[in-house]
XYZ file of C-alpha atoms in Angstrom:
776
model
C -38.136 -44.075 93.851
C -39.783 -45.268 90.927
C -40.846 -42.881 88.234
C -44.409 -41.764 88.477
C -46.567 -43.124 85.580
C -48.478 -40.752 83.293
C -51.243 -41.172 81.200
C -51.142 -41.671 77.406
C -53.517 -42.592 74.806
C -52.549 -45.285 72.205
C -54.508 -45.283 69.064
C -54.105 -48.451 66.991
C -54.985 -47.135 63.635
C -54.553 -49.526 61.040
C -52.066 -52.413 59.442
C -51.193 -52.409 55.850
C -49.918 -55.665 53.785
C -50.322 -58.394 56.161
C -49.345 -61.913 55.228
C -51.901 -64.332 53.849
C -51.435 -67.461 55.137
C -54.234 -69.379 53.848
C -54.929 -69.767 50.094
C -58.612 -69.751 49.890
C -59.208 -67.352 52.957
C -58.447 -63.988 53.963
C -57.423 -63.588 57.827
C -59.936 -61.754 60.484
C -57.290 -59.392 61.973
C -57.234 -58.238 65.868
C -54.315 -56.339 67.841
C -53.683 -56.852 71.135
C -51.762 -54.274 73.208
C -49.928 -54.543 76.246
C -48.041 -52.287 78.429
C -45.068 -53.813 80.661
C -46.866 -57.037 80.145
C -49.493 -56.077 82.677
C -52.065 -53.804 81.012
C -53.581 -55.340 78.125
C -56.630 -53.747 75.653
C -57.838 -55.713 72.319
C -59.509 -54.630 69.419
C -62.263 -55.984 67.931
C -61.682 -58.330 64.854
C -62.064 -56.830 61.236
C -63.394 -59.497 58.710
C -61.338 -60.858 55.990
C -58.908 -58.123 55.126
C -55.071 -57.814 55.017
C -55.420 -54.199 55.322
C -57.495 -53.975 58.622
C -58.733 -50.315 60.029
C -59.270 -50.398 63.793
C -58.659 -46.680 64.824
C -59.429 -48.007 68.397
C -58.157 -45.722 71.285
C -57.178 -47.181 74.811
C -55.500 -45.399 77.702
C -52.528 -46.560 79.548
C -50.261 -45.897 82.706
C -46.694 -45.580 81.244
C -43.213 -44.719 82.272
C -40.058 -43.666 80.025
C -38.899 -47.099 80.806
C -42.205 -48.827 79.725
C -42.236 -51.183 76.507
C -45.319 -51.351 74.069
C -46.029 -54.245 72.273
C -48.824 -54.690 69.937
C -49.386 -58.373 68.343
C -51.728 -58.790 65.496
C -53.444 -62.287 65.395
C -56.100 -63.582 63.097
C -59.292 -64.370 65.028
C -60.251 -67.582 63.399
C -57.414 -69.195 64.826
C -57.024 -67.608 68.130
C -56.725 -70.284 70.649
C -57.397 -72.756 68.142
C -53.777 -73.305 66.264
C -50.325 -73.465 67.798
C -49.221 -70.268 66.335
C -52.784 -68.995 67.565
C -52.665 -67.081 63.931
C -50.055 -64.684 64.715
C -49.770 -62.100 62.047
C -46.718 -59.826 63.158
C -45.647 -58.141 66.226
C -44.014 -54.244 67.186
C -42.234 -53.590 70.414
C -41.848 -49.642 71.129
C -39.836 -48.426 74.079
C -41.403 -45.364 75.249
C -38.212 -43.600 75.685
C -37.906 -43.774 71.968
C -41.355 -41.610 71.489
C -41.255 -38.904 73.804
C -40.872 -37.989 77.521
C -43.858 -38.609 79.589
C -43.552 -35.898 81.980
C -43.166 -33.552 78.754
C -45.593 -35.142 76.973
C -46.039 -35.381 73.135
C -47.855 -36.460 70.231
C -46.609 -38.801 67.680
C -47.773 -41.032 64.785
C -45.628 -44.226 64.016
C -45.641 -46.202 61.088
C -43.404 -49.381 61.830
C -42.472 -52.783 60.315
C -44.036 -55.860 61.664
C -41.395 -58.310 63.077
C -41.523 -62.107 63.772
C -42.454 -63.945 66.664
C -40.648 -66.731 68.167
C -42.465 -69.212 65.961
C -40.325 -67.602 63.200
C -43.522 -67.559 60.754
C -43.272 -65.168 57.764
C -44.885 -61.671 58.598
C -45.073 -58.746 56.391
C -46.636 -55.383 56.836
C -46.895 -52.371 58.551
C -48.640 -51.022 61.681
C -49.911 -47.254 62.026
C -50.235 -46.099 65.851
C -50.225 -43.013 67.587
C -49.432 -42.070 71.147
C -50.923 -38.934 72.530
C -50.699 -37.225 76.089
C -53.749 -36.204 77.398
C -53.347 -32.683 77.481
C -52.634 -32.843 73.514
C -55.832 -34.944 72.654
C -57.637 -33.258 69.938
C -61.285 -32.341 70.805
C -64.096 -34.060 69.446
C -65.670 -32.926 66.198
C -62.523 -30.686 65.634
C -61.816 -31.718 61.784
C -63.389 -33.589 58.775
C -62.237 -36.918 58.969
C -61.057 -38.859 55.830
C -63.838 -41.264 54.682
C -64.020 -44.760 56.247
C -61.268 -46.702 55.418
C -62.159 -49.636 53.343
C -61.086 -53.051 54.398
C -59.668 -54.054 51.167
C -57.928 -51.549 49.515
C -57.608 -53.040 45.843
C -61.652 -53.562 45.842
C -63.771 -51.338 44.062
C -66.886 -52.354 45.498
C -65.178 -51.392 48.766
C -64.388 -48.071 47.734
C -67.344 -47.322 46.658
C -69.579 -48.357 49.326
C -66.826 -45.993 51.246
C -68.336 -43.006 49.839
C -71.520 -43.540 50.705
C -70.601 -43.636 54.423
C -68.872 -40.309 54.439
C -68.175 -38.672 57.676
C -69.926 -35.715 58.618
C -67.951 -34.176 61.407
C -68.117 -30.325 61.412
C -65.149 -28.283 60.784
C -63.063 -26.555 63.486
C -65.462 -23.334 64.620
C -62.399 -21.224 64.520
C -61.213 -21.854 61.107
C -58.047 -23.043 61.844
C -56.868 -26.489 60.347
C -54.724 -28.997 61.815
C -50.841 -29.255 60.735
C -50.207 -32.119 58.412
C -46.987 -33.530 56.330
C -47.603 -36.232 53.621
C -44.687 -38.292 55.622
C -46.974 -41.284 56.598
C -45.270 -41.399 60.113
C -46.177 -37.838 61.025
C -48.950 -36.501 62.768
C -52.453 -36.850 61.812
C -54.063 -35.924 58.319
C -55.096 -32.274 57.388
C -54.452 -29.371 54.920
C -51.017 -28.609 54.111
C -48.643 -26.214 56.327
C -49.014 -23.516 53.654
C -53.022 -23.256 53.872
C -55.466 -25.506 52.548
C -54.924 -27.063 49.212
C -57.131 -26.267 46.550
C -55.676 -27.518 43.739
C -53.678 -30.319 42.280
C -52.001 -31.901 39.170
C -55.494 -31.992 37.623
C -56.099 -28.461 38.069
C -58.082 -26.151 40.718
C -60.654 -28.100 42.740
C -64.070 -26.387 42.874
C -65.248 -23.554 45.370
C -65.092 -24.664 48.894
C -63.143 -28.342 47.790
C -59.877 -29.040 49.690
C -57.235 -31.825 49.010
C -56.004 -33.782 52.103
C -53.760 -36.617 52.661
C -54.452 -39.350 55.752
C -52.409 -41.649 57.336
C -51.683 -43.968 55.087
C -50.509 -41.420 52.659
C -54.098 -41.370 50.648
C -55.586 -38.411 49.091
C -59.108 -37.926 49.683
C -61.093 -34.309 49.145
C -63.309 -32.426 52.032
C -66.216 -30.394 50.748
C -66.638 -27.738 53.057
C -70.097 -26.710 51.612
C -71.884 -29.847 52.591
C -69.176 -30.865 55.480
C -68.369 -34.327 53.677
C -65.213 -36.015 52.434
C -64.728 -38.456 49.775
C -62.163 -40.544 48.161
C -62.979 -39.636 44.518
C -61.720 -35.860 43.047
C -64.651 -33.691 42.420
C -65.111 -31.905 39.371
C -66.044 -28.318 38.201
C -69.838 -28.174 37.021
C -68.349 -27.391 33.754
C -66.049 -30.395 33.925
C -68.836 -32.458 34.406
C -71.046 -31.480 32.071
C -68.176 -31.888 29.447
C -67.894 -35.362 30.685
C -71.700 -36.384 30.630
C -71.793 -34.645 27.225
C -68.880 -36.863 25.950
C -70.614 -40.313 27.345
C -73.632 -38.708 25.658
C -72.281 -38.513 22.528
C -70.350 -41.630 22.446
C -73.792 -43.410 23.621
C -75.438 -41.942 20.864
C -72.787 -42.943 17.945
C -73.006 -46.604 18.863
C -74.592 -49.070 16.405
C -74.642 -52.483 15.424
C -73.476 -54.292 12.329
C -76.663 -54.239 10.978
C -77.343 -50.687 11.369
C -75.817 -47.730 9.691
C -73.951 -45.357 11.836
C -76.420 -42.632 10.517
C -79.151 -42.495 13.070
C -82.703 -43.662 12.053
C -84.413 -40.189 12.687
C -81.519 -38.605 10.451
C -82.117 -41.212 7.788
C -85.580 -40.621 7.320
C -85.102 -36.746 6.677
C -82.440 -37.362 4.222
C -82.870 -36.954 0.487
C -83.812 -40.259 -1.680
C -80.598 -41.189 -3.451
C -81.468 -41.843 -6.992
C -78.552 -44.097 -7.962
C -79.577 -47.839 -6.583
C -78.048 -51.167 -6.680
C -78.700 -53.283 -9.457
C -79.470 -56.456 -7.231
C -81.605 -54.068 -5.276
C -83.411 -52.650 -7.724
C -83.854 -56.375 -9.281
C -85.782 -57.384 -6.093
C -87.736 -54.275 -5.719
C -89.541 -54.851 -9.309
C -89.826 -58.569 -8.307
C -91.708 -58.052 -5.078
C -94.065 -55.344 -6.483
C -95.047 -52.002 -5.302
C -94.703 -50.925 -1.279
C -97.728 -50.897 1.166
C -99.491 -47.397 1.248
C -97.608 -44.957 3.413
C -94.050 -46.694 2.727
C -91.384 -45.502 0.668
C -87.782 -46.775 -0.191
C -84.536 -44.880 0.166
C -80.888 -45.446 0.090
C -78.001 -44.533 2.488
C -75.088 -42.767 0.580
C -73.501 -46.387 0.452
C -76.405 -47.370 -1.687
C -77.884 -49.647 0.852
C -81.504 -49.625 0.941
C -84.080 -49.075 3.746
C -87.620 -48.204 4.440
C -89.508 -45.343 5.690
C -93.061 -46.050 7.182
C -94.559 -42.606 6.939
C -97.850 -44.084 9.112
C -95.564 -44.576 12.049
C -92.746 -42.241 11.390
C -90.300 -44.937 11.634
C -87.384 -46.598 9.434
C -86.273 -50.153 8.924
C -83.570 -52.135 6.779
C -86.203 -55.031 6.339
C -88.393 -54.935 3.090
C -92.310 -54.732 4.264
C -92.944 -56.785 1.049
C -90.682 -59.342 2.150
C -92.540 -59.883 5.532
C -95.767 -59.633 3.305
C -94.673 -62.562 1.170
C -93.642 -64.937 3.990
C -97.001 -64.625 5.978
C -99.191 -64.380 2.784
C -100.608 -67.958 4.004
C -102.886 -66.208 6.434
C -102.920 -63.702 8.976
C -99.628 -64.299 10.813
C -99.582 -65.866 14.287
C -102.811 -67.948 13.230
C -102.652 -71.745 13.082
C -103.488 -73.395 9.797
C -104.857 -76.659 9.054
C -102.753 -78.881 7.214
C -104.698 -78.293 4.061
C -104.912 -74.673 4.468
C -100.697 -74.942 4.891
C -100.352 -77.073 1.950
C -102.565 -74.715 -0.288
C -100.980 -71.407 1.173
C -97.544 -72.901 0.433
C -98.276 -74.252 -3.287
C -99.856 -70.667 -4.030
C -96.567 -69.145 -2.541
C -93.761 -71.405 -4.224
C -95.867 -70.753 -7.733
C -95.690 -66.864 -7.277
C -92.009 -66.949 -6.148
C -91.087 -68.971 -8.981
C -92.916 -66.937 -11.406
C -91.020 -63.606 -10.140
C -87.811 -64.828 -8.836
C -87.240 -68.187 -10.625
C -86.322 -71.472 -8.962
C -84.428 -72.387 -5.805
C -81.042 -72.943 -6.105
C -79.520 -76.548 -6.089
C -80.257 -78.352 -2.849
C -82.768 -75.753 -1.091
C -86.504 -76.273 -0.352
C -89.360 -73.587 0.633
C -91.564 -74.802 3.372
C -94.270 -73.144 5.661
C -94.732 -73.151 9.483
C -98.011 -73.940 10.878
C -98.568 -70.223 11.269
C -97.978 -69.353 7.738
C -94.720 -68.031 7.630
C -92.077 -68.987 4.739
C -88.754 -70.691 5.600
C -85.962 -72.030 3.525
C -84.264 -75.280 3.957
C -80.506 -75.593 2.708
C -79.984 -78.860 2.564
C -76.718 -79.111 1.257
C -75.537 -77.209 4.845
C -78.294 -78.551 6.664
C -79.503 -75.335 7.996
C -82.923 -73.360 7.975
C -83.322 -69.520 7.389
C -85.821 -66.967 6.993
C -83.850 -65.330 4.210
C -85.176 -66.242 0.525
C -81.626 -67.379 -0.984
C -82.801 -65.511 -4.192
C -83.135 -62.066 -2.993
C -80.155 -60.100 -1.920
C -79.358 -61.177 1.724
C -80.019 -58.131 4.495
C -76.239 -58.996 5.608
C -73.550 -57.411 3.241
C -72.107 -59.533 0.859
C -68.526 -58.952 1.353
C -68.547 -59.954 5.371
C -66.106 -62.538 6.135
C -68.369 -65.482 7.137
C -67.354 -66.803 10.514
C -67.976 -69.177 13.238
C -70.349 -66.663 14.742
C -71.778 -64.724 12.289
C -73.441 -61.650 14.617
C -74.896 -59.894 11.651
C -76.882 -62.742 10.194
C -77.934 -63.609 13.818
C -79.101 -59.705 14.390
C -81.437 -60.256 11.152
C -82.883 -63.478 12.385
C -83.307 -62.144 15.808
C -85.199 -58.747 14.411
C -87.272 -60.527 12.183
C -88.773 -62.897 14.662
C -92.498 -62.119 15.491
C -92.006 -61.841 19.323
C -89.339 -59.274 18.439
C -91.910 -56.765 16.194
C -93.546 -53.633 17.908
C -97.360 -54.043 18.491
C -99.702 -51.397 17.128
C -99.952 -48.408 19.216
C -97.942 -46.480 21.392
C -96.800 -46.552 24.811
C -96.513 -43.035 26.864
C -93.522 -42.884 29.813
C -93.103 -39.246 31.325
C -90.315 -38.753 33.683
C -88.319 -36.039 35.347
C -84.672 -35.675 34.595
C -83.617 -35.111 38.314
C -85.743 -38.100 39.161
C -85.417 -40.435 36.293
C -84.855 -43.831 38.551
C -88.100 -43.713 40.595
C -90.235 -42.057 37.979
C -89.214 -44.767 35.286
C -89.845 -47.587 37.810
C -93.308 -46.428 38.681
C -94.063 -45.943 34.904
C -92.782 -49.123 33.222
C -93.791 -51.375 36.398
C -97.197 -50.119 35.990
C -97.771 -51.619 32.063
C -98.157 -54.996 31.230
C -95.178 -56.369 29.120
C -97.768 -56.286 25.894
C -97.949 -52.760 26.324
C -94.525 -51.840 26.621
C -93.803 -53.596 23.040
C -95.977 -50.623 21.679
C -94.179 -47.699 20.108
C -91.919 -45.768 23.228
C -93.225 -42.185 23.244
C -90.785 -40.613 26.037
C -91.375 -37.130 27.503
C -89.197 -35.180 29.983
C -91.487 -33.293 32.445
C -91.327 -29.633 31.645
C -89.715 -30.391 28.048
C -91.395 -30.040 24.437
C -90.256 -32.463 22.156
C -91.996 -35.280 20.315
C -89.974 -38.824 20.479
C -88.631 -39.610 16.944
C -85.810 -41.689 18.640
C -83.414 -39.201 20.219
C -85.578 -38.538 23.381
C -85.940 -42.793 23.867
C -81.908 -42.510 23.400
C -81.399 -39.949 26.116
C -84.134 -41.838 28.399
C -82.118 -45.005 28.282
C -78.636 -43.388 28.657
C -79.767 -41.049 31.599
C -81.426 -44.406 33.180
C -78.568 -46.598 32.855
C -76.343 -43.941 34.553
C -78.687 -43.894 37.488
C -80.166 -47.562 38.302
C -76.530 -49.059 37.921
C -75.178 -46.601 40.318
C -73.285 -48.947 42.743
C -74.315 -46.391 45.486
C -78.049 -47.804 45.333
C -76.289 -51.357 46.165
C -78.466 -53.395 43.675
C -75.022 -53.747 41.366
C -71.374 -53.045 42.215
C -68.321 -52.772 40.045
C -66.134 -55.545 39.374
C -62.888 -56.743 40.351
C -61.341 -56.037 37.294
C -61.895 -52.359 36.409
C -64.418 -49.758 37.775
C -66.662 -49.587 34.481
C -68.120 -53.213 34.438
C -70.707 -54.000 36.755
C -71.769 -57.140 38.595
C -74.970 -57.806 40.719
C -74.316 -56.543 44.770
C -74.585 -60.132 46.860
C -75.916 -57.594 49.882
C -78.507 -55.750 47.833
C -81.116 -56.917 50.319
C -80.021 -54.057 52.415
C -82.886 -52.689 50.313
C -85.873 -54.673 51.119
C -87.402 -54.074 47.979
C -84.270 -55.098 45.928
C -86.075 -57.633 44.172
C -88.646 -55.514 42.523
C -86.006 -53.182 41.297
C -84.099 -56.263 39.877
C -87.090 -57.047 38.020
C -87.579 -53.552 36.814
C -84.276 -53.592 35.941
C -84.614 -56.777 33.471
C -87.617 -54.841 31.974
C -85.424 -52.151 30.795
C -82.634 -54.116 29.526
C -85.365 -56.237 27.616
C -86.965 -52.951 26.568
C -83.609 -51.522 25.017
C -82.941 -54.818 23.086
C -86.360 -55.093 21.870
C -86.705 -51.010 20.508
C -83.207 -51.538 19.551
C -81.661 -48.872 21.966
C -78.717 -48.997 23.718
C -77.653 -48.780 27.558
C -74.413 -47.049 28.813
C -73.990 -49.916 31.150
C -71.501 -53.140 30.923
C -71.360 -56.434 33.005
C -68.664 -58.916 33.782
C -68.789 -61.994 30.841
C -70.309 -64.163 33.511
C -73.100 -62.159 33.901
C -73.873 -62.754 30.048
C -73.260 -66.462 30.200
C -75.762 -66.515 33.136
C -78.471 -64.855 30.844
C -77.768 -67.300 28.104
C -77.837 -70.468 30.668
C -74.175 -71.237 30.109
C -72.143 -72.799 32.263
C -69.762 -71.039 34.317
C -66.228 -71.671 34.736
C -63.245 -71.147 36.811
C -62.043 -68.069 34.355
C -65.481 -66.715 34.850
C -64.314 -65.887 38.568
C -61.530 -63.462 37.112
C -63.782 -60.534 36.896
C -65.737 -61.316 40.033
C -63.008 -61.885 42.741
C -59.073 -61.981 41.264
C -57.629 -63.110 44.407
C -59.848 -66.153 44.686
C -59.962 -66.795 40.941
C -55.831 -67.051 41.345
C -55.911 -69.393 44.534
C -58.459 -71.700 42.668
C -56.489 -71.897 39.438
C -53.441 -72.679 41.604
C -55.471 -75.486 43.138
C -56.033 -76.712 39.587
C -52.501 -76.456 38.647
C -50.553 -78.180 41.734
C -50.942 -81.038 44.060
C -52.724 -80.136 47.455
C -51.677 -83.005 49.282
C -50.809 -82.091 52.637
C -50.774 -78.329 51.555
C -54.666 -77.302 51.888
C -56.895 -78.092 55.077
C -60.246 -77.513 53.323
C -63.566 -78.693 53.347
C -66.813 -78.499 50.758
C -68.002 -75.527 52.293
C -67.160 -71.819 52.541
C -67.755 -68.702 54.744
C -70.680 -66.148 53.954
C -70.416 -62.711 55.528
C -73.178 -60.388 55.104
C -72.132 -56.896 56.729
C -71.085 -58.236 60.269
C -72.424 -61.663 60.386
C -70.688 -64.523 59.215
C -72.160 -68.039 58.451
C -71.014 -71.296 56.739
C -72.340 -72.417 53.564
C -72.152 -76.020 52.507
C -71.192 -76.263 48.742
C -73.014 -79.488 48.645
C -75.098 -81.505 51.109
C -73.189 -82.157 54.309
C -69.971 -80.324 52.668
C -68.588 -79.026 55.890
C -67.457 -82.675 56.903
C -66.088 -83.647 53.439
C -62.778 -82.937 53.377
C -61.151 -81.638 49.798
C -58.322 -83.601 48.312
C -56.574 -84.139 45.087
C -59.203 -86.563 43.782
C -62.120 -84.214 44.219
C -60.724 -80.661 44.228
C -61.889 -79.952 40.748
C -65.593 -80.558 41.895
C -64.525 -78.510 44.870
C -63.309 -75.643 42.459
C -66.339 -75.734 40.042
C -68.781 -75.767 43.314
C -67.255 -72.811 44.597
C -67.060 -70.934 41.265
C -71.025 -71.516 40.799
C -71.434 -70.420 44.712
C -69.268 -67.557 44.362
C -70.854 -66.224 40.936
C -74.441 -67.677 40.376
C -75.748 -68.921 43.756
C -75.037 -65.985 45.910
C -76.754 -63.809 43.838
C -79.402 -66.344 42.715
C -82.349 -64.379 43.972
C -81.671 -61.176 42.203
C -80.433 -62.771 38.838
C -83.823 -64.543 38.831
C -85.813 -61.642 39.445
C -83.866 -59.711 36.642
C -84.632 -62.383 34.332
C -88.236 -62.787 35.329
C -88.419 -58.939 33.844
C -86.094 -59.289 30.825
C -88.091 -62.433 29.465
C -91.340 -60.574 29.440
C -89.680 -58.823 26.730
C -87.359 -60.896 24.976
C -87.786 -64.634 24.721
C -84.878 -66.872 26.015
C -84.710 -68.928 22.787
C -84.002 -65.791 20.785
C -81.647 -64.261 22.827
C -79.934 -67.866 22.733
C -78.654 -67.450 19.367
C -75.912 -65.170 20.776
C -72.784 -65.804 22.789
C -71.547 -63.968 25.638
C -69.497 -61.438 23.797
C -72.206 -60.945 21.081
C -74.708 -60.220 23.958
C -72.560 -57.592 25.228
C -72.807 -55.788 22.029
C -76.786 -56.333 21.374
C -76.969 -54.566 25.060
C -74.649 -51.825 24.566
C -74.135 -51.463 21.369
C -70.659 -50.980 19.230
C -68.934 -47.474 20.051
C -66.706 -45.804 17.711
C -63.127 -46.385 18.439
C -60.378 -43.780 18.375
C -57.644 -45.804 16.719
C -54.945 -42.955 16.988
C -55.975 -42.743 20.838
C -55.716 -46.356 21.170
C -52.211 -46.771 19.602
C -50.797 -43.596 21.693
C -51.986 -45.432 24.936
C -50.314 -48.998 24.129
C -47.446 -50.232 25.767
C -44.855 -52.701 24.082
C -42.929 -55.631 25.686
C -40.107 -57.483 23.606
C -41.327 -55.004 20.821
C -40.819 -51.770 19.673
C -43.043 -49.471 17.695
C -41.623 -49.505 14.542
C -40.900 -53.358 14.691
C -42.808 -55.220 11.676
C -45.561 -57.124 13.587
C -46.280 -53.905 15.402
C -46.567 -52.009 12.333
C -48.351 -54.787 10.810
C -50.854 -55.179 13.759
C -52.077 -51.585 13.842
C -52.674 -51.822 10.234
C -54.610 -54.754 10.273
C -56.888 -53.240 13.063
C -57.418 -50.144 11.111
C -58.529 -52.216 8.289
C -61.233 -53.823 10.003
C -64.670 -52.530 10.919
C -65.654 -51.224 14.342
C -67.421 -54.751 15.246
C -63.976 -56.298 14.470
C -62.494 -53.786 16.715
C -64.734 -54.190 19.391
C -64.283 -58.126 19.415
C -60.447 -57.538 19.636
C -60.639 -55.089 22.569
C -63.292 -57.499 24.297
C -60.631 -60.332 23.550
C -57.723 -58.561 25.305
C -59.244 -56.234 27.867
C -62.473 -58.508 28.865
C -65.291 -55.547 27.359
C -65.762 -53.456 24.601
C -66.303 -50.687 27.397
C -63.949 -47.598 26.754
C -63.332 -45.420 29.566
C -64.807 -41.756 28.786
C -61.274 -40.300 29.051
C -59.964 -42.814 26.410
C -57.547 -45.505 26.612
C -55.281 -43.764 29.109
C -57.825 -44.633 31.702
C -57.969 -48.382 30.737
C -57.960 -50.213 34.390
C -56.876 -53.903 35.300
C -57.346 -55.965 38.282
C -54.749 -54.111 40.084
C -55.279 -50.637 39.090
C -54.748 -48.901 35.907
C -53.105 -50.888 33.289
C -52.589 -49.706 29.585
C -53.150 -51.826 26.505
C -50.002 -53.871 26.346
C -48.747 -55.927 23.319
C -45.965 -58.496 24.682
C -43.311 -60.676 22.531
C -44.438 -64.285 23.510
C -44.725 -67.377 21.780
C -43.979 -68.995 18.443
C -44.875 -68.103 14.982
C -47.398 -71.154 14.888
C -49.370 -70.270 17.748
C -52.327 -67.781 18.186
C -52.059 -64.689 20.131
C -52.925 -65.156 23.507
C -54.590 -62.774 25.939
C -54.776 -61.780 29.371
C -57.618 -60.057 30.447
C -56.605 -59.273 34.115
C -53.628 -57.320 32.757
C -55.265 -55.699 29.081
C -52.214 -57.673 27.898
C -51.913 -59.439 24.052
C -49.384 -62.134 23.860
C -48.634 -61.847 20.298
C -45.947 -64.399 18.477
C -43.320 -62.645 16.294
C -45.151 -63.517 13.035
C -43.234 -63.060 9.787
C -45.595 -61.713 7.482
C -48.936 -59.372 7.817
C -51.053 -61.885 6.569
C -50.463 -64.701 8.777
C -50.487 -62.022 11.723
C -54.194 -61.236 10.440
C -55.013 -64.765 9.575
C -54.024 -65.781 13.341
C -55.617 -62.817 14.963
C -58.927 -63.236 13.451
C -58.823 -66.871 14.435
C -57.936 -66.003 18.316
C -60.605 -63.356 18.180
C -63.555 -64.665 16.319
C -63.335 -68.280 17.130
C -61.847 -68.731 20.465
C -63.606 -68.849 23.758
C -61.826 -69.229 26.471
C -58.838 -71.241 24.465
C -55.567 -69.767 24.585
C -57.373 -66.947 26.459
C -56.769 -66.103 30.505
């Protein structure tokens, strides 16, 4: 007599680490469950992932002799290729799970096996088998957050946290049993009661630490009945973190600025000792305008206080008057007026300062502004060569002289504040929406007036501190990935890129225009944002060509695939056309990279064109609408031709400033490969870095990690494309070679130089003069 079948519920939870068969495309895995070759159920496919999460349950009639087979296929190849997109199989004898007449509840984690096609198979399958009387009741526990489709995608993790489960906890207060073994029963709190602390200390009241079926830690907030992947912080810890970020943000500066804030400088006592060059220039230019005062920093550098507007500046107002003496600045002059004004200016300048150096010539624009031509170097400048430069004289002159660019940028008429003030009032707890309403209601010309920030319900006059606080808080809020406007890069979780799915918010283009205005507003008023973008974003702002190396921070896996294509012969290896799939939520459509691209085959001869078009689509074209809206707002305050004087690294510093770098922390959390900490090249390296100013240290950090941004908790939290990656120095290359960086892994390849001088020279050339050359 045949054994009576019993009902069991088979839940196909997830697979992990599936094999990637195609170079440029991820599979769309689905599972087929078959019992005894008769009963079959199929899960829906999960798009473009090697770590699918189905969590689909089906009821089957089984006996102790039954065989459960679970096969995984790629939906895009299903019934289209010989192997049908086979990705692996497991065969489970029911007798090895539990006796169906007794019942049981088992969570299994099994290695996927090859099928008859003998294709390469990797990964594991997580499946649970449960008897009906042991099945959990609905809403009996707080489930972990929805599993991201790509476990290594920062943006996926972020999106997950915004779709948290809101199931109710058990009414009897009991928590299901759990163990950290991935193959054990379902996730829950520990056998000894809820886990309210971990290696980082106690959790806030009402929070609990749990582990899911993939052995990943998540946290349950019993106060709000929600879950999250991110460890919560106590209120005191959150306040300390925010204050640390605020202090670091407030200490950011630029090379043209003194670390002392303008507000403190304005209230500091006047220094009586003045450099002779500055004193000579002052006497030659005559008295200051009414309401102005000249002061000096402790280092002896002159700055100027305008008591009329309560502002400070490095620029001598008398030089600006001299340069605009030809007439009211900005008004068009006739040829005769310009010639007459130039003759007067030349005579006065020669009488007070003497003749120009050999090869120099004074000229005047048609708006009456004086500029100078150096025929020796074939360059022009607004700075009179007879006067002390606004730039420190001992600054090495590199190919990209950031300091001089800043002086030029700040001195342009379009970057000068307009008379009057622009009042903006916001609430701290609603700063994003309030700032949007306030900033978007003004004309761009109004925003160029002096900013007067007021926080609702707080007394205080804005002498610079309130506006710094405003930009600090606003940048934290508007770049929050939970708003779906921006997302973290593939490289780390502190550099940003535009979210191509931002259209989930129907007003997203208006918000991007607003964000562009905010960035332009910060640059115009010399404030800094606590936000850093991927390198490709800065290049797009500067209208520079995007290259394959820029893909690394956008999609590290695709970057590696495209680089492999360029480095290898793809004849008879890849089956590609000039098209790609674009997925918007659950809808997938084919996009041509060029007209008729889906019908054009990629070959060894045209692969370079394919790679470039793929890069442009992935980096630029997918977010073209959002980026154009951003630039519309940005250009209302900062002209394109002015910002183009900077390169992408300098633009990052212009927007985010240069933070003080803790060299001891940097050194403490650096790893060495092939070197030891006491080897001469390492000792010399740190001596050289210590001798550099903060700008050059920031450039070195950019060169190796891709950004000058330092995590809040210091260098120990540096991220790479595959998770935490400490700053690493590896012994590599010959002595005559330049150092080489791998931004994906925060690694510097340093040749074993034989002297400190050679090391510094090579390092300076690599950091200051290379843009992509010798850099990966």
